[in-house]
mmCIF file with all atom_site columns, C-alpha atoms and ligand atoms in Angstrom:
data_model
loop_
_atom_site.group_PDB
_atom_site.id
_atom_site.type_symbol
_atom_site.label_atom_id
_atom_site.label_alt_id
_atom_site.label_comp_id
_atom_site.label_asym_id
_atom_site.label_entity_id
_atom_site.label_seq_id
_atom_site.pdbx_PDB_ins_code
_atom_site.Cartn_x
_atom_site.Cartn_y
_atom_site.Cartn_z
_atom_site.occupancy
_atom_site.B_iso_or_equiv
_atom_site.pdbx_formal_charge
_atom_site.auth_seq_id
_atom_site.auth_comp_id
_atom_site.auth_asym_id
_atom_site.auth_atom_id
_atom_site.pdbx_PDB_model_num
ATOM   1   C CA  . MET A 1 1   ? 0.098   0.002  -0.099  1.00 0.00 ? 1   MET A CA  1
ATOM   2   C CA  . PHE A 1 2   ? 1.536   3.335  -1.216  1.00 0.00 ? 2   PHE A CA  1
ATOM   3   C CA  . VAL A 1 3   ? -0.022  6.567  0.274   1.00 0.00 ? 3   VAL A CA  1
ATOM   4   C CA  . THR A 1 4   ? 1.046   10.008 -0.505  1.00 0.00 ? 4   THR A CA  1
ATOM   5   C CA  . PHE A 1 5   ? 0.072   13.293 1.204   1.00 0.00 ? 5   PHE A CA  1
ATOM   6   C CA  . GLU A 1 6   ? 0.033   16.610 -0.908  1.00 0.00 ? 6   GLU A CA  1
ATOM   7   C CA  . GLY A 1 7   ? -0.973  20.185 -0.328  1.00 0.00 ? 7   GLY A CA  1
ATOM   8   C CA  . ILE A 1 8   ? 0.330   23.783 -0.222  1.00 0.00 ? 8   ILE A CA  1
ATOM   9   C CA  . GLU A 1 9   ? 2.648   24.753 2.670   1.00 0.00 ? 9   GLU A CA  1
ATOM   10  C CA  . GLY A 1 10  ? 1.244   24.910 6.125   1.00 0.00 ? 10  GLY A CA  1
ATOM   11  C CA  . THR A 1 11  ? -1.678  22.511 5.732   1.00 0.00 ? 11  THR A CA  1
ATOM   12  C CA  . GLY A 1 12  ? -0.536  20.412 8.672   1.00 0.00 ? 12  GLY A CA  1
ATOM   13  C CA  . LYS A 1 13  ? 0.799   17.320 6.428   1.00 0.00 ? 13  LYS A CA  1
ATOM   14  C CA  . THR A 1 14  ? 3.328   16.382 9.092   1.00 0.00 ? 14  THR A CA  1
ATOM   15  C CA  . THR A 1 15  ? 0.855   16.074 11.838  1.00 0.00 ? 15  THR A CA  1
ATOM   16  C CA  . GLN A 1 16  ? -1.760  14.128 9.814   1.00 0.00 ? 16  GLN A CA  1
ATOM   17  C CA  . ILE A 1 17  ? 1.119   11.950 8.290   1.00 0.00 ? 17  ILE A CA  1
ATOM   18  C CA  . LYS A 1 18  ? 2.108   10.901 11.916  1.00 0.00 ? 18  LYS A CA  1
ATOM   19  C CA  . LYS A 1 19  ? -1.468  10.332 12.852  1.00 0.00 ? 19  LYS A CA  1
ATOM   20  C CA  . ALA A 1 20  ? -1.786  8.004  9.758   1.00 0.00 ? 20  ALA A CA  1
ATOM   21  C CA  . MET A 1 21  ? 1.453   6.172  10.590  1.00 0.00 ? 21  MET A CA  1
ATOM   22  C CA  . ASP A 1 22  ? 0.128   5.598  14.215  1.00 0.00 ? 22  ASP A CA  1
ATOM   23  C CA  . TYR A 1 23  ? -3.152  4.374  13.026  1.00 0.00 ? 23  TYR A CA  1
ATOM   24  C CA  . LEU A 1 24  ? -1.812  1.965  10.404  1.00 0.00 ? 24  LEU A CA  1
ATOM   25  C CA  . ALA A 1 25  ? 0.524   0.698  13.064  1.00 0.00 ? 25  ALA A CA  1
ATOM   26  C CA  . SER A 1 26  ? -2.242  0.116  15.483  1.00 0.00 ? 26  SER A CA  1
ATOM   27  C CA  . LYS A 1 27  ? -3.790  -2.072 12.792  1.00 0.00 ? 27  LYS A CA  1
ATOM   28  C CA  . GLY A 1 28  ? -0.613  -4.047 12.547  1.00 0.00 ? 28  GLY A CA  1
ATOM   29  C CA  . ARG A 1 29  ? 0.816   -2.546 9.274   1.00 0.00 ? 29  ARG A CA  1
ATOM   30  C CA  . GLU A 1 30  ? 4.437   -2.074 9.072   1.00 0.00 ? 30  GLU A CA  1
ATOM   31  C CA  . CYS A 1 31  ? 4.978   1.352  7.723   1.00 0.00 ? 31  CYS A CA  1
ATOM   32  C CA  . VAL A 1 32  ? 7.880   3.378  6.172   1.00 0.00 ? 32  VAL A CA  1
ATOM   33  C CA  . LEU A 1 33  ? 7.717   7.101  6.354   1.00 0.00 ? 33  LEU A CA  1
ATOM   34  C CA  . THR A 1 34  ? 9.615   8.998  3.532   1.00 0.00 ? 34  THR A CA  1
ATOM   35  C CA  . LEU A 1 35  ? 9.210   12.381 1.809   1.00 0.00 ? 35  LEU A CA  1
ATOM   36  C CA  . GLU A 1 36  ? 10.130  14.306 -1.367  1.00 0.00 ? 36  GLU A CA  1
ATOM   37  C CA  . PRO A 1 37  ? 12.473  16.022 -1.968  1.00 0.00 ? 37  PRO A CA  1
ATOM   38  C CA  . GLY A 1 38  ? 14.962  14.047 0.231   1.00 0.00 ? 38  GLY A CA  1
ATOM   39  C CA  . GLY A 1 39  ? 13.861  10.477 0.695   1.00 0.00 ? 39  GLY A CA  1
ATOM   40  C CA  . SER A 1 40  ? 17.096  8.865  -0.455  1.00 0.00 ? 40  SER A CA  1
ATOM   41  C CA  . ARG A 1 41  ? 20.648  9.568  0.340   1.00 0.00 ? 41  ARG A CA  1
ATOM   42  C CA  . LEU A 1 42  ? 21.136  11.420 -2.874  1.00 0.00 ? 42  LEU A CA  1
ATOM   43  C CA  . GLY A 1 43  ? 17.984  13.161 -2.372  1.00 0.00 ? 43  GLY A CA  1
ATOM   44  C CA  . GLN A 1 44  ? 19.168  14.815 0.858   1.00 0.00 ? 44  GLN A CA  1
ATOM   45  C CA  . HIS A 1 45  ? 21.823  16.610 -1.032  1.00 0.00 ? 45  HIS A CA  1
ATOM   46  C CA  . LEU A 1 46  ? 19.179  17.648 -3.716  1.00 0.00 ? 46  LEU A CA  1
ATOM   47  C CA  . ARG A 1 47  ? 16.849  18.912 -1.060  1.00 0.00 ? 47  ARG A CA  1
ATOM   48  C CA  . SER A 1 48  ? 19.299  21.315 0.541   1.00 0.00 ? 48  SER A CA  1
ATOM   49  C CA  . ILE A 1 49  ? 19.995  22.666 -2.979  1.00 0.00 ? 49  ILE A CA  1
ATOM   50  C CA  . LEU A 1 50  ? 16.287  22.874 -3.892  1.00 0.00 ? 50  LEU A CA  1
ATOM   51  C CA  . LEU A 1 51  ? 15.003  24.396 -0.848  1.00 0.00 ? 51  LEU A CA  1
ATOM   52  C CA  . HIS A 1 52  ? 17.772  26.973 0.011   1.00 0.00 ? 52  HIS A CA  1
ATOM   53  C CA  . MET A 1 53  ? 17.242  30.697 -0.606  1.00 0.00 ? 53  MET A CA  1
ATOM   54  C CA  . GLU A 1 54  ? 20.355  30.834 -2.551  1.00 0.00 ? 54  GLU A CA  1
ATOM   55  C CA  . SER A 1 55  ? 18.914  28.558 -5.301  1.00 0.00 ? 55  SER A CA  1
ATOM   56  C CA  . ARG A 1 56  ? 16.450  31.538 -6.363  1.00 0.00 ? 56  ARG A CA  1
ATOM   57  C CA  . ASP A 1 57  ? 18.597  31.724 -9.599  1.00 0.00 ? 57  ASP A CA  1
ATOM   58  C CA  . LEU A 1 58  ? 17.593  28.041 -10.708 1.00 0.00 ? 58  LEU A CA  1
ATOM   59  C CA  . THR A 1 59  ? 15.708  28.041 -13.943 1.00 0.00 ? 59  THR A CA  1
ATOM   60  C CA  . GLY A 1 60  ? 12.227  26.258 -13.966 1.00 0.00 ? 60  GLY A CA  1
ATOM   61  C CA  . GLU A 1 61  ? 13.668  23.669 -16.051 1.00 0.00 ? 61  GLU A CA  1
ATOM   62  C CA  . THR A 1 62  ? 16.815  22.967 -13.727 1.00 0.00 ? 62  THR A CA  1
ATOM   63  C CA  . GLU A 1 63  ? 14.534  22.949 -10.780 1.00 0.00 ? 63  GLU A CA  1
ATOM   64  C CA  . LEU A 1 64  ? 12.266  20.241 -12.656 1.00 0.00 ? 64  LEU A CA  1
ATOM   65  C CA  . PHE A 1 65  ? 15.126  17.980 -13.454 1.00 0.00 ? 65  PHE A CA  1
ATOM   66  C CA  . LEU A 1 66  ? 16.419  18.019 -9.948  1.00 0.00 ? 66  LEU A CA  1
ATOM   67  C CA  . TYR A 1 67  ? 13.039  17.053 -8.511  1.00 0.00 ? 67  TYR A CA  1
ATOM   68  C CA  . LEU A 1 68  ? 12.815  14.213 -11.100 1.00 0.00 ? 68  LEU A CA  1
ATOM   69  C CA  . ALA A 1 69  ? 16.311  12.903 -10.313 1.00 0.00 ? 69  ALA A CA  1
ATOM   70  C CA  . ASP A 1 70  ? 15.261  12.871 -6.605  1.00 0.00 ? 70  ASP A CA  1
ATOM   71  C CA  . ARG A 1 71  ? 12.121  10.991 -7.457  1.00 0.00 ? 71  ARG A CA  1
ATOM   72  C CA  . ALA A 1 72  ? 13.805  8.350  -9.594  1.00 0.00 ? 72  ALA A CA  1
ATOM   73  C CA  . GLN A 1 73  ? 16.400  7.620  -7.017  1.00 0.00 ? 73  GLN A CA  1
ATOM   74  C CA  . HIS A 1 74  ? 13.820  7.681  -4.341  1.00 0.00 ? 74  HIS A CA  1
ATOM   75  C CA  . VAL A 1 75  ? 11.307  5.248  -5.926  1.00 0.00 ? 75  VAL A CA  1
ATOM   76  C CA  . ALA A 1 76  ? 14.263  2.892  -6.894  1.00 0.00 ? 76  ALA A CA  1
ATOM   77  C CA  . THR A 1 77  ? 15.956  2.884  -3.523  1.00 0.00 ? 77  THR A CA  1
ATOM   78  C CA  . VAL A 1 78  ? 13.386  3.515  -0.950  1.00 0.00 ? 78  VAL A CA  1
ATOM   79  C CA  . VAL A 1 79  ? 9.754   2.923  -2.190  1.00 0.00 ? 79  VAL A CA  1
ATOM   80  C CA  . CYS A 1 80  ? 9.927   -0.046 -4.270  1.00 0.00 ? 80  CYS A CA  1
ATOM   81  C CA  . PRO A 1 81  ? 12.245  -2.071 -1.925  1.00 0.00 ? 81  PRO A CA  1
ATOM   82  C CA  . ALA A 1 82  ? 9.745   -1.431 0.994   1.00 0.00 ? 82  ALA A CA  1
ATOM   83  C CA  . LEU A 1 83  ? 6.615   -1.992 -1.156  1.00 0.00 ? 83  LEU A CA  1
ATOM   84  C CA  . ASP A 1 84  ? 8.374   -5.342 -2.230  1.00 0.00 ? 84  ASP A CA  1
ATOM   85  C CA  . LYS A 1 85  ? 8.750   -6.305 1.360   1.00 0.00 ? 85  LYS A CA  1
ATOM   86  C CA  . GLY A 1 86  ? 5.181   -5.942 1.877   1.00 0.00 ? 86  GLY A CA  1
ATOM   87  C CA  . LYS A 1 87  ? 5.420   -2.697 3.768   1.00 0.00 ? 87  LYS A CA  1
ATOM   88  C CA  . CYS A 1 88  ? 3.139   0.301  3.656   1.00 0.00 ? 88  CYS A CA  1
ATOM   89  C CA  . VAL A 1 89  ? 4.867   3.350  2.387   1.00 0.00 ? 89  VAL A CA  1
ATOM   90  C CA  . ILE A 1 90  ? 3.812   6.952  3.197   1.00 0.00 ? 90  ILE A CA  1
ATOM   91  C CA  . SER A 1 91  ? 5.332   9.621  1.430   1.00 0.00 ? 91  SER A CA  1
ATOM   92  C CA  . ASP A 1 92  ? 5.151   13.405 2.366   1.00 0.00 ? 92  ASP A CA  1
ATOM   93  C CA  . ARG A 1 93  ? 4.781   14.751 -1.222  1.00 0.00 ? 93  ARG A CA  1
ATOM   94  C CA  . PHE A 1 94  ? 5.465   12.916 -4.507  1.00 0.00 ? 94  PHE A CA  1
ATOM   95  C CA  . ALA A 1 95  ? 5.035   13.165 -8.186  1.00 0.00 ? 95  ALA A CA  1
ATOM   96  C CA  . ASP A 1 96  ? 1.791   15.332 -7.963  1.00 0.00 ? 96  ASP A CA  1
ATOM   97  C CA  . SER A 1 97  ? 3.923   17.979 -6.474  1.00 0.00 ? 97  SER A CA  1
ATOM   98  C CA  . THR A 1 98  ? 5.939   18.250 -9.739  1.00 0.00 ? 98  THR A CA  1
ATOM   99  C CA  . VAL A 1 99  ? 2.812   18.694 -11.999 1.00 0.00 ? 99  VAL A CA  1
ATOM   100 C CA  . VAL A 1 100 ? 1.310   21.310 -9.535  1.00 0.00 ? 100 VAL A CA  1
ATOM   101 C CA  . TYR A 1 101 ? 4.322   23.405 -8.498  1.00 0.00 ? 101 TYR A CA  1
ATOM   102 C CA  . GLN A 1 102 ? 6.440   23.293 -11.731 1.00 0.00 ? 102 GLN A CA  1
ATOM   103 C CA  . GLY A 1 103 ? 3.306   22.903 -13.898 1.00 0.00 ? 103 GLY A CA  1
ATOM   104 C CA  . TYR A 1 104 ? 0.273   24.823 -12.553 1.00 0.00 ? 104 TYR A CA  1
ATOM   105 C CA  . GLY A 1 105 ? 2.864   27.190 -10.352 1.00 0.00 ? 105 GLY A CA  1
ATOM   106 C CA  . ARG A 1 106 ? 5.809   27.836 -12.691 1.00 0.00 ? 106 ARG A CA  1
ATOM   107 C CA  . GLY A 1 107 ? 3.932   27.432 -16.141 1.00 0.00 ? 107 GLY A CA  1
ATOM   108 C CA  . LEU A 1 108 ? 5.526   24.199 -17.569 1.00 0.00 ? 108 LEU A CA  1
ATOM   109 C CA  . ASP A 1 109 ? 3.080   22.055 -19.339 1.00 0.00 ? 109 ASP A CA  1
ATOM   110 C CA  . PRO A 1 110 ? 1.225   19.652 -16.871 1.00 0.00 ? 110 PRO A CA  1
ATOM   111 C CA  . LYS A 1 111 ? 0.904   16.876 -19.495 1.00 0.00 ? 111 LYS A CA  1
ATOM   112 C CA  . LEU A 1 112 ? 4.642   16.795 -20.257 1.00 0.00 ? 112 LEU A CA  1
ATOM   113 C CA  . LEU A 1 113 ? 5.285   16.728 -16.636 1.00 0.00 ? 113 LEU A CA  1
ATOM   114 C CA  . HIS A 1 114 ? 3.109   13.790 -16.058 1.00 0.00 ? 114 HIS A CA  1
ATOM   115 C CA  . GLN A 1 115 ? 4.970   11.946 -18.749 1.00 0.00 ? 115 GLN A CA  1
ATOM   116 C CA  . LEU A 1 116 ? 8.382   12.895 -17.298 1.00 0.00 ? 116 LEU A CA  1
ATOM   117 C CA  . ASN A 1 117 ? 6.928   11.622 -13.997 1.00 0.00 ? 117 ASN A CA  1
ATOM   118 C CA  . GLU A 1 118 ? 6.117   8.259  -15.759 1.00 0.00 ? 118 GLU A CA  1
ATOM   119 C CA  . VAL A 1 119 ? 9.859   7.957  -16.451 1.00 0.00 ? 119 VAL A CA  1
ATOM   120 C CA  . ALA A 1 120 ? 10.921  8.820  -12.938 1.00 0.00 ? 120 ALA A CA  1
ATOM   121 C CA  . VAL A 1 121 ? 8.206   6.463  -11.116 1.00 0.00 ? 121 VAL A CA  1
ATOM   122 C CA  . ALA A 1 122 ? 8.503   3.738  -13.650 1.00 0.00 ? 122 ALA A CA  1
ATOM   123 C CA  . GLY A 1 123 ? 5.044   2.321  -12.818 1.00 0.00 ? 123 GLY A CA  1
ATOM   124 C CA  . THR A 1 124 ? 5.162   2.794  -9.088  1.00 0.00 ? 124 THR A CA  1
ATOM   125 C CA  . TRP A 1 125 ? 2.071   5.316  -8.614  1.00 0.00 ? 125 TRP A CA  1
ATOM   126 C CA  . PRO A 1 126 ? 0.286   5.777  -5.267  1.00 0.00 ? 126 PRO A CA  1
ATOM   127 C CA  . ASP A 1 127 ? -2.763  3.692  -4.390  1.00 0.00 ? 127 ASP A CA  1
ATOM   128 C CA  . LEU A 1 128 ? -4.180  6.680  -2.411  1.00 0.00 ? 128 LEU A CA  1
ATOM   129 C CA  . THR A 1 129 ? -3.184  10.382 -2.358  1.00 0.00 ? 129 THR A CA  1
ATOM   130 C CA  . ILE A 1 130 ? -4.582  12.686 0.354   1.00 0.00 ? 130 ILE A CA  1
ATOM   131 C CA  . LEU A 1 131 ? -4.989  16.196 -0.666  1.00 0.00 ? 131 LEU A CA  1
ATOM   132 C CA  . LEU A 1 132 ? -4.995  18.501 2.385   1.00 0.00 ? 132 LEU A CA  1
ATOM   133 C CA  . ASP A 1 133 ? -6.866  21.502 0.901   1.00 0.00 ? 133 ASP A CA  1
ATOM   134 C CA  . LEU A 1 134 ? -6.398  24.909 2.720   1.00 0.00 ? 134 LEU A CA  1
ATOM   135 C CA  . ASP A 1 135 ? -6.676  28.808 1.789   1.00 0.00 ? 135 ASP A CA  1
ATOM   136 C CA  . PRO A 1 136 ? -3.176  29.835 1.120   1.00 0.00 ? 136 PRO A CA  1
ATOM   137 C CA  . GLU A 1 137 ? -3.567  32.919 3.333   1.00 0.00 ? 137 GLU A CA  1
ATOM   138 C CA  . ILE A 1 138 ? -3.728  30.582 6.359   1.00 0.00 ? 138 ILE A CA  1
ATOM   139 C CA  . GLY A 1 139 ? -1.381  27.939 5.117   1.00 0.00 ? 139 GLY A CA  1
ATOM   140 C CA  . LEU A 1 140 ? 1.493   30.404 4.343   1.00 0.00 ? 140 LEU A CA  1
ATOM   141 C CA  . ARG A 1 141 ? 1.088   32.290 7.678   1.00 0.00 ? 141 ARG A CA  1
ATOM   142 C CA  . ARG A 1 142 ? 1.483   28.835 9.564   1.00 0.00 ? 142 ARG A CA  1
ATOM   143 C CA  . ALA A 1 143 ? 4.409   27.716 7.324   1.00 0.00 ? 143 ALA A CA  1
ATOM   144 C CA  . LEU A 1 144 ? 6.328   31.190 7.752   1.00 0.00 ? 144 LEU A CA  1
ATOM   145 C CA  . ALA A 1 145 ? 5.817   30.903 11.562  1.00 0.00 ? 145 ALA A CA  1
ATOM   146 C CA  . ARG A 1 146 ? 7.136   27.470 11.663  1.00 0.00 ? 146 ARG A CA  1
ATOM   147 C CA  . ASN A 1 147 ? 10.177  28.218 9.617   1.00 0.00 ? 147 ASN A CA  1
ATOM   148 C CA  . ALA A 1 148 ? 10.952  31.065 11.791  1.00 0.00 ? 148 ALA A CA  1
ATOM   149 C CA  . ALA A 1 149 ? 10.465  29.151 15.014  1.00 0.00 ? 149 ALA A CA  1
ATOM   150 C CA  . GLU A 1 150 ? 12.867  26.353 13.647  1.00 0.00 ? 150 GLU A CA  1
ATOM   151 C CA  . CYS A 1 151 ? 15.318  29.127 12.292  1.00 0.00 ? 151 CYS A CA  1
ATOM   152 C CA  . LYS A 1 152 ? 14.920  27.343 8.788   1.00 0.00 ? 152 LYS A CA  1
ATOM   153 C CA  . SER A 1 153 ? 13.843  30.523 6.849   1.00 0.00 ? 153 SER A CA  1
ATOM   154 C CA  . ARG A 1 154 ? 17.124  30.620 4.750   1.00 0.00 ? 154 ARG A CA  1
ATOM   155 C CA  . GLU A 1 155 ? 17.774  26.850 4.349   1.00 0.00 ? 155 GLU A CA  1
ATOM   156 C CA  . GLU A 1 156 ? 14.261  25.683 3.441   1.00 0.00 ? 156 GLU A CA  1
ATOM   157 C CA  . GLY A 1 157 ? 12.253  29.031 2.837   1.00 0.00 ? 157 GLY A CA  1
ATOM   158 C CA  . ARG A 1 158 ? 12.535  29.343 -1.052  1.00 0.00 ? 158 ARG A CA  1
ATOM   159 C CA  . PHE A 1 159 ? 9.040   28.300 -1.767  1.00 0.00 ? 159 PHE A CA  1
ATOM   160 C CA  . GLU A 1 160 ? 7.412   30.163 1.208   1.00 0.00 ? 160 GLU A CA  1
ATOM   161 C CA  . ALA A 1 161 ? 9.100   33.341 -0.116  1.00 0.00 ? 161 ALA A CA  1
ATOM   162 C CA  . GLU A 1 162 ? 7.056   33.216 -3.373  1.00 0.00 ? 162 GLU A CA  1
ATOM   163 C CA  . ALA A 1 163 ? 4.129   35.746 -3.834  1.00 0.00 ? 163 ALA A CA  1
ATOM   164 C CA  . MET A 1 164 ? 0.686   34.978 -2.718  1.00 0.00 ? 164 MET A CA  1
ATOM   165 C CA  . ASP A 1 165 ? -0.471  34.729 -6.418  1.00 0.00 ? 165 ASP A CA  1
ATOM   166 C CA  . PHE A 1 166 ? 2.005   31.654 -6.792  1.00 0.00 ? 166 PHE A CA  1
ATOM   167 C CA  . HIS A 1 167 ? 0.429   29.846 -3.729  1.00 0.00 ? 167 HIS A CA  1
ATOM   168 C CA  . LYS A 1 168 ? -3.098  30.565 -4.939  1.00 0.00 ? 168 LYS A CA  1
ATOM   169 C CA  . ARG A 1 169 ? -2.222  28.760 -8.325  1.00 0.00 ? 169 ARG A CA  1
ATOM   170 C CA  . ILE A 1 170 ? -0.811  25.998 -6.372  1.00 0.00 ? 170 ILE A CA  1
ATOM   171 C CA  . ARG A 1 171 ? -4.083  25.454 -4.595  1.00 0.00 ? 171 ARG A CA  1
ATOM   172 C CA  . GLU A 1 172 ? -6.249  25.647 -7.547  1.00 0.00 ? 172 GLU A CA  1
ATOM   173 C CA  . GLY A 1 173 ? -3.847  23.440 -9.475  1.00 0.00 ? 173 GLY A CA  1
ATOM   174 C CA  . TYR A 1 174 ? -4.127  20.647 -6.849  1.00 0.00 ? 174 TYR A CA  1
ATOM   175 C CA  . LEU A 1 175 ? -7.789  20.926 -6.975  1.00 0.00 ? 175 LEU A CA  1
ATOM   176 C CA  . THR A 1 176 ? -7.838  20.687 -10.852 1.00 0.00 ? 176 THR A CA  1
ATOM   177 C CA  . TRP A 1 177 ? -5.329  17.902 -10.905 1.00 0.00 ? 177 TRP A CA  1
ATOM   178 C CA  . ALA A 1 178 ? -7.104  16.136 -8.141  1.00 0.00 ? 178 ALA A CA  1
ATOM   179 C CA  . GLY A 1 179 ? -10.377 16.262 -10.191 1.00 0.00 ? 179 GLY A CA  1
ATOM   180 C CA  . LEU A 1 180 ? -8.654  14.695 -13.300 1.00 0.00 ? 180 LEU A CA  1
ATOM   181 C CA  . HIS A 1 181 ? -7.287  11.719 -10.954 1.00 0.00 ? 181 HIS A CA  1
ATOM   182 C CA  . HIS A 1 182 ? -10.244 11.192 -8.617  1.00 0.00 ? 182 HIS A CA  1
ATOM   183 C CA  . ASP A 1 183 ? -9.614  7.483  -8.783  1.00 0.00 ? 183 ASP A CA  1
ATOM   184 C CA  . ARG A 1 184 ? -6.801  7.873  -6.233  1.00 0.00 ? 184 ARG A CA  1
ATOM   185 C CA  . PHE A 1 185 ? -7.025  11.461 -4.816  1.00 0.00 ? 185 PHE A CA  1
ATOM   186 C CA  . ARG A 1 186 ? -9.168  12.104 -1.782  1.00 0.00 ? 186 ARG A CA  1
ATOM   187 C CA  . VAL A 1 187 ? -9.727  15.865 -1.017  1.00 0.00 ? 187 VAL A CA  1
ATOM   188 C CA  . VAL A 1 188 ? -9.673  16.775 2.738   1.00 0.00 ? 188 VAL A CA  1
ATOM   189 C CA  . ASP A 1 189 ? -10.553 20.127 4.218   1.00 0.00 ? 189 ASP A CA  1
ATOM   190 C CA  . ALA A 1 190 ? -7.578  20.945 6.296   1.00 0.00 ? 190 ALA A CA  1
ATOM   191 C CA  . ALA A 1 191 ? -8.956  24.235 8.000   1.00 0.00 ? 191 ALA A CA  1
ATOM   192 C CA  . GLN A 1 192 ? -10.405 22.177 10.813  1.00 0.00 ? 192 GLN A CA  1
ATOM   193 C CA  . THR A 1 193 ? -8.677  20.993 13.931  1.00 0.00 ? 193 THR A CA  1
ATOM   194 C CA  . PRO A 1 194 ? -6.050  18.194 13.578  1.00 0.00 ? 194 PRO A CA  1
ATOM   195 C CA  . ASP A 1 195 ? -8.468  15.510 15.074  1.00 0.00 ? 195 ASP A CA  1
ATOM   196 C CA  . GLU A 1 196 ? -11.240 16.667 12.766  1.00 0.00 ? 196 GLU A CA  1
ATOM   197 C CA  . VAL A 1 197 ? -8.863  16.457 9.726   1.00 0.00 ? 197 VAL A CA  1
ATOM   198 C CA  . PHE A 1 198 ? -7.824  12.909 10.636  1.00 0.00 ? 198 PHE A CA  1
ATOM   199 C CA  . ALA A 1 199 ? -11.243 11.737 11.147  1.00 0.00 ? 199 ALA A CA  1
ATOM   200 C CA  . GLN A 1 200 ? -11.761 12.749 7.398   1.00 0.00 ? 200 GLN A CA  1
ATOM   201 C CA  . ILE A 1 201 ? -8.701  10.688 6.289   1.00 0.00 ? 201 ILE A CA  1
ATOM   202 C CA  . LYS A 1 202 ? -9.401  7.566  8.454   1.00 0.00 ? 202 LYS A CA  1
ATOM   203 C CA  . PRO A 1 203 ? -12.173 6.290  6.216   1.00 0.00 ? 203 PRO A CA  1
ATOM   204 C CA  . HIS A 1 204 ? -10.067 6.491  3.337   1.00 0.00 ? 204 HIS A CA  1
ATOM   205 C CA  . LEU A 1 205 ? -7.302  4.394  5.012   1.00 0.00 ? 205 LEU A CA  1
ATOM   206 C CA  . ASP A 1 206 ? -9.880  1.913  6.239   1.00 0.00 ? 206 ASP A CA  1
ATOM   207 C CA  . ALA A 1 207 ? -11.159 1.401  2.658   1.00 0.00 ? 207 ALA A CA  1
ATOM   208 C CA  . PHE A 1 208 ? -7.653  0.256  1.818   1.00 0.00 ? 208 PHE A CA  1
ATOM   209 C CA  . LEU A 1 209 ? -7.258  -1.939 4.831   1.00 0.00 ? 209 LEU A CA  1
ATOM   210 C CA  . GLU A 1 210 ? -10.280 -3.663 4.107   1.00 0.00 ? 210 GLU A CA  1
ATOM   211 C CA  . LYS A 1 211 ? -9.051  -4.535 0.527   1.00 0.00 ? 211 LYS A CA  1
HETATM 212 P P1  . TYD B 2 .   ? 8.947   21.023 2.217   1.00 0.00 ? 1   TYD B P1  1
HETATM 213 O O1  . TYD B 2 .   ? 9.755   21.801 3.290   1.00 0.00 ? 1   TYD B O1  1
HETATM 214 O O2  . TYD B 2 .   ? 8.938   19.551 2.342   1.00 0.00 ? 1   TYD B O2  1
HETATM 215 O O3  . TYD B 2 .   ? 7.491   21.624 2.203   1.00 0.00 ? 1   TYD B O3  1
HETATM 216 P P2  . TYD B 2 .   ? 6.243   21.132 2.993   1.00 0.00 ? 1   TYD B P2  1
HETATM 217 O O4  . TYD B 2 .   ? 6.685   21.178 4.631   1.00 0.00 ? 1   TYD B O4  1
HETATM 218 O O5  . TYD B 2 .   ? 5.141   22.290 2.841   1.00 0.00 ? 1   TYD B O5  1
HETATM 219 O O6  . TYD B 2 .   ? 5.883   19.862 2.430   1.00 0.00 ? 1   TYD B O6  1
HETATM 220 O O7  . TYD B 2 .   ? 9.430   21.594 1.043   1.00 0.00 ? 1   TYD B O7  1
HETATM 221 C C1  . TYD B 2 .   ? 9.182   21.012 -0.229  1.00 0.00 ? 1   TYD B C1  1
HETATM 222 C C2  . TYD B 2 .   ? 8.908   22.049 -1.333  1.00 0.00 ? 1   TYD B C2  1
HETATM 223 O O8  . TYD B 2 .   ? 9.218   21.772 -2.556  1.00 0.00 ? 1   TYD B O8  1
HETATM 224 C C3  . TYD B 2 .   ? 7.530   22.614 -1.346  1.00 0.00 ? 1   TYD B C3  1
HETATM 225 O O9  . TYD B 2 .   ? 7.378   23.862 -1.357  1.00 0.00 ? 1   TYD B O9  1
HETATM 226 C C4  . TYD B 2 .   ? 7.021   22.040 -2.608  1.00 0.00 ? 1   TYD B C4  1
HETATM 227 C C5  . TYD B 2 .   ? 8.346   21.976 -3.564  1.00 0.00 ? 1   TYD B C5  1
HETATM 228 N N1  . TYD B 2 .   ? 8.200   20.902 -4.601  1.00 0.00 ? 1   TYD B N1  1
HETATM 229 C C6  . TYD B 2 .   ? 8.272   21.056 -5.862  1.00 0.00 ? 1   TYD B C6  1
HETATM 230 O O10 . TYD B 2 .   ? 8.114   22.361 -6.313  1.00 0.00 ? 1   TYD B O10 1
HETATM 231 N N2  . TYD B 2 .   ? 8.118   20.181 -6.709  1.00 0.00 ? 1   TYD B N2  1
HETATM 232 C C7  . TYD B 2 .   ? 8.236   18.745 -6.266  1.00 0.00 ? 1   TYD B C7  1
HETATM 233 O O11 . TYD B 2 .   ? 8.037   17.818 -7.179  1.00 0.00 ? 1   TYD B O11 1
HETATM 234 C C8  . TYD B 2 .   ? 8.323   18.583 -4.870  1.00 0.00 ? 1   TYD B C8  1
HETATM 235 C C9  . TYD B 2 .   ? 8.355   17.050 -4.629  1.00 0.00 ? 1   TYD B C9  1
HETATM 236 C C10 . TYD B 2 .   ? 8.252   19.567 -4.049  1.00 0.00 ? 1   TYD B C10 1
#
C-alpha cells in the first residue's frame, strides 16, 4: 500500500502523516515514512539545494530535473524495496507536487510533466493520495511562523518566499489535478482541528485496509 500526502505549505501534512502512521501501526501494518524531496541519500543533497534561498537563480527546467532526479532515486532505492517487502509506504509529497508546482505554479506543461513523472516513477504510482486543501493565506502564515520558530527561513524558505499569487495557483492546481485523477485522490478540508482533519482521512485508510 503506497499512500502520498499533498498540499500547499502549512496544511498540517506532518501532523496528519504522523496520525496516519500511528493508525496503520495500530492495525498491525508495518509502515515506512519517507518524503520528497530528500527521501534517498542522494535526495538529501538535492533537497538542501532545492529549498535553499541561494537557489533562487535556478531556472524552471533545472528545478524540474532536480526534482525528477530526486524522485527516480527515491522510487528505486526507498519506495520499491519497501513495497516489495510488503510494507506500507507513506510519502510526504510525491509526483503530483511536480505537476502542480512546476506546472500550474511555474507554467510548465502539466501533460509533459506527467509523462516525465512516468519515467521517474517507472510504474510505481500511489494507491491513495490525500490532498489537504487549505486557503493559502492561512497556510502560508502557518508555514512562515514554523520556519521562523525552527530557524529554517534561509535553508528551507525558498517556496514560502514566493508571492501569494503563486500559492493561489498551487491550491487551484491541486484541486484541478485531483479532479482529473479522482480514482486515487481524496480531498480533505485542512482548515479544521487536527483531530477533525484526521477523522476525514481515516475512512480512506480503512477502505484500503479492508481490501
Ligand atoms: P517542504 O519543506 O517539504 O514543504 P512542506 O513542508 O510544505 O511539504 O518543501 C518542499 C517544497 O518543494 C515545497 O514547497 C514544494 C516543493 N516541491 C516542488 O516544487 N516540486 C516537487 O516535485 C516536490 C516534491 C516539491
